Amino acid sequence: MSVSVERMVKVFERPRSLTGAHSTYCPGCHHGILTRIIGQTIDDLGIVERTVGIAPVGCAVFAYRWYRCDALQVAHGRASAVATGVKRARPDLVVFAYQGDGDFASIGTAESIHAANRGENITVIFVNNQVYGMTGGEMAPTTLVGQKTTTTPDGRDPALFGYPIRFSEMIAQLEAPVYVTRQALFDTKRIQETTKAIRKAFTNQVERKGYSLVEVLATCPTNWHMKPVEANRHVAEVVTKVFPLGDLVNRG
Amino acid sequence: MPKGTVLVDEERCKGCGLCIAACPQKVLGFSGRLNRSGYDVACMERPESCLGCAFCALTCPDVAIEVYREKVAS
Ligand SMILES: Cc1ncc(C[n+]2csc(CCOP(=O)(O)OP(=O)(O)O)c2C)c(N)n1
Ligand code: SF4
């Protein structure tokens, strides 16, 4: 690199809570942006020594490699249940579950809802990219009407497969959760909003307030067969119409 | 306006182009250089226009970008 940075100050660097491992995500995948935001949050709150991440099954299956905190990789859909166990055994730890939409809102439906209903003092990050990314782009419960996936080659037909499920809205109906919000990452403004939301969701736990859920609308450029920039536009113009952004519960 | 500059870790870059789209000053572009994984990595095409706003780094899914800004005399 030819640019000299000698007389300059560094204003942005890799969060210290992240390891140096290269991610296994595809080019442009939002899982990577979220990973950086979570690492930054752990740095900002100074909690790396007492944080435990719960990695799902899905493209984030290796999430335990990205952070310098402790982590577990658990059975498909059960991250909120395992987070419950860790947190109840060691209430002094900060526990976050990181789950895709297939993990959280399909195979893990029961565990996800009941952890929220019990008001477990945990932080859940729910990555909604409308497909099963890791296994090759099958329909997820969140797949949009008409969206083509490998299991809906003619587009999702509600008569056969139902409608995309707004899982955060369901959780928002429960009495216990203190914070339920839907965010996105398709431009810098949303990235900053998501950063604030994730910080709040972690802070709620540190302050023993209870269950926080941050749903994040993410892209899967590979299985959507879109360029990363085009996938961002698709979230902004199409996905947010079905999954509106904003806070659903904020009792903080 | 303070001047800025960015350093791209070329082995981390996957050539997704999100930083190029995020830069309000249109500083970044594809270099045409392939890294060891075969990705066409991002570079500063117009370094003189960089403000050090870090929008590129905020957007980079691979945390491949460091941002520097000129010291402003206080
Ligand atoms: C018990 C069990 N059932 C099915 C699978 C296969 N499987 C692996 S990942 C996955 C879906 C992941 O999708 P999602 O949670 O949306 O995460 P993404 O990969 O999109 O990030 C499935 C069904 C599995 N590993 N274990
Ligand atoms: S398959 Fe999709 S969700 Fe998985 S890493 Fe690739 S872009 Fe990301």
mmCIF file with all atom_site columns, C-alpha atoms and ligand atoms in Angstrom, chain A residues 23-32 58-60 127 129 131-137 218-224, chain B residues 14, ligand 2:
data_model
loop_
_atom_site.group_PDB
_atom_site.id
_atom_site.type_symbol
_atom_site.label_atom_id
_atom_site.label_alt_id
_atom_site.label_comp_id
_atom_site.label_asym_id
_atom_site.label_entity_id
_atom_site.label_seq_id
_atom_site.pdbx_PDB_ins_code
_atom_site.Cartn_x
_atom_site.Cartn_y
_atom_site.Cartn_z
_atom_site.occupancy
_atom_site.B_iso_or_equiv
_atom_site.pdbx_formal_charge
_atom_site.auth_seq_id
_atom_site.auth_comp_id
_atom_site.auth_asym_id
_atom_site.auth_atom_id
_atom_site.pdbx_PDB_model_num
ATOM   1  C  CA  . SER A 1 23  ? -14.808 -15.591 7.819  1.00 0.00 ? 23  SER A CA  1
ATOM   2  C  CA  . THR A 1 24  ? -16.338 -18.464 5.889  1.00 0.00 ? 24  THR A CA  1
ATOM   3  C  CA  . TYR A 1 25  ? -19.209 -16.313 4.594  1.00 0.00 ? 25  TYR A CA  1
ATOM   4  C  CA  . CYS A 1 26  ? -19.764 -15.609 0.898  1.00 0.00 ? 26  CYS A CA  1
ATOM   5  C  CA  . PRO A 1 27  ? -18.746 -12.239 -0.594 1.00 0.00 ? 27  PRO A CA  1
ATOM   6  C  CA  . GLY A 1 28  ? -21.117 -9.469  0.520  1.00 0.00 ? 28  GLY A CA  1
ATOM   7  C  CA  . CYS A 1 29  ? -23.029 -11.615 3.041  1.00 0.00 ? 29  CYS A CA  1
ATOM   8  C  CA  . HIS A 1 30  ? -24.494 -9.585  5.912  1.00 0.00 ? 30  HIS A CA  1
ATOM   9  C  CA  . HIS A 1 31  ? -23.509 -12.222 8.494  1.00 0.00 ? 31  HIS A CA  1
ATOM   10 C  CA  . GLY A 1 32  ? -20.060 -10.594 8.334  1.00 0.00 ? 32  GLY A CA  1
ATOM   11 C  CA  . GLY A 1 58  ? -26.519 -22.627 9.493  1.00 0.00 ? 58  GLY A CA  1
ATOM   12 C  CA  . CYS A 1 59  ? -23.944 -20.468 7.773  1.00 0.00 ? 59  CYS A CA  1
ATOM   13 C  CA  . ALA A 1 60  ? -23.019 -19.061 11.208 1.00 0.00 ? 60  ALA A CA  1
ATOM   14 C  CA  . VAL A 1 127 ? -30.761 -13.204 11.172 1.00 0.00 ? 127 VAL A CA  1
ATOM   15 C  CA  . ASN A 1 129 ? -32.280 -13.754 5.132  1.00 0.00 ? 129 ASN A CA  1
ATOM   16 C  CA  . VAL A 1 131 ? -33.650 -18.754 2.935  1.00 0.00 ? 131 VAL A CA  1
ATOM   17 C  CA  . TYR A 1 132 ? -31.759 -21.694 4.351  1.00 0.00 ? 132 TYR A CA  1
ATOM   18 C  CA  . GLY A 1 133 ? -28.363 -20.401 3.284  1.00 0.00 ? 133 GLY A CA  1
ATOM   19 C  CA  . MET A 1 134 ? -26.010 -23.152 4.337  1.00 0.00 ? 134 MET A CA  1
ATOM   20 C  CA  . THR A 1 135 ? -27.848 -26.066 2.778  1.00 0.00 ? 135 THR A CA  1
ATOM   21 C  CA  . GLY A 1 136 ? -28.213 -24.426 -0.620 1.00 0.00 ? 136 GLY A CA  1
ATOM   22 C  CA  . GLY A 1 137 ? -31.076 -21.965 -0.574 1.00 0.00 ? 137 GLY A CA  1
ATOM   23 C  CA  . ALA A 1 218 ? -29.917 -9.788  5.991  1.00 0.00 ? 218 ALA A CA  1
ATOM   24 C  CA  . THR A 1 219 ? -28.936 -10.645 2.449  1.00 0.00 ? 219 THR A CA  1
ATOM   25 C  CA  . CYS A 1 220 ? -27.899 -13.994 1.036  1.00 0.00 ? 220 CYS A CA  1
ATOM   26 C  CA  . PRO A 1 221 ? -26.483 -12.858 -2.316 1.00 0.00 ? 221 PRO A CA  1
ATOM   27 C  CA  . THR A 1 222 ? -25.428 -16.401 -3.222 1.00 0.00 ? 222 THR A CA  1
ATOM   28 C  CA  . ASN A 1 223 ? -28.805 -18.078 -2.881 1.00 0.00 ? 223 ASN A CA  1
ATOM   29 C  CA  . TRP A 1 224 ? -30.770 -15.046 -4.043 1.00 0.00 ? 224 TRP A CA  1
ATOM   30 C  CA  . LYS B 2 14  ? -13.687 -10.822 -1.077 1.00 0.00 ? 14  LYS B CA  1
HETATM 31 S  S1  . SF4 C 3 .   ? -24.977 -18.931 1.662  1.00 0.00 ? 2   SF4 C S1  1
HETATM 32 FE FE1 . SF4 C 3 .   ? -25.960 -16.959 1.998  1.00 0.00 ? 2   SF4 C FE1 1
HETATM 33 S  S2  . SF4 C 3 .   ? -26.147 -16.719 4.260  1.00 0.00 ? 2   SF4 C S2  1
HETATM 34 FE FE2 . SF4 C 3 .   ? -24.641 -18.346 3.809  1.00 0.00 ? 2   SF4 C FE2 1
HETATM 35 S  S3  . SF4 C 3 .   ? -22.618 -17.325 3.834  1.00 0.00 ? 2   SF4 C S3  1
HETATM 36 FE FE3 . SF4 C 3 .   ? -23.345 -17.397 1.688  1.00 0.00 ? 2   SF4 C FE3 1
HETATM 37 S  S4  . SF4 C 3 .   ? -24.409 -15.448 1.377  1.00 0.00 ? 2   SF4 C S4  1
HETATM 38 FE FE4 . SF4 C 3 .   ? -24.195 -15.750 3.600  1.00 0.00 ? 2   SF4 C FE4 1
#
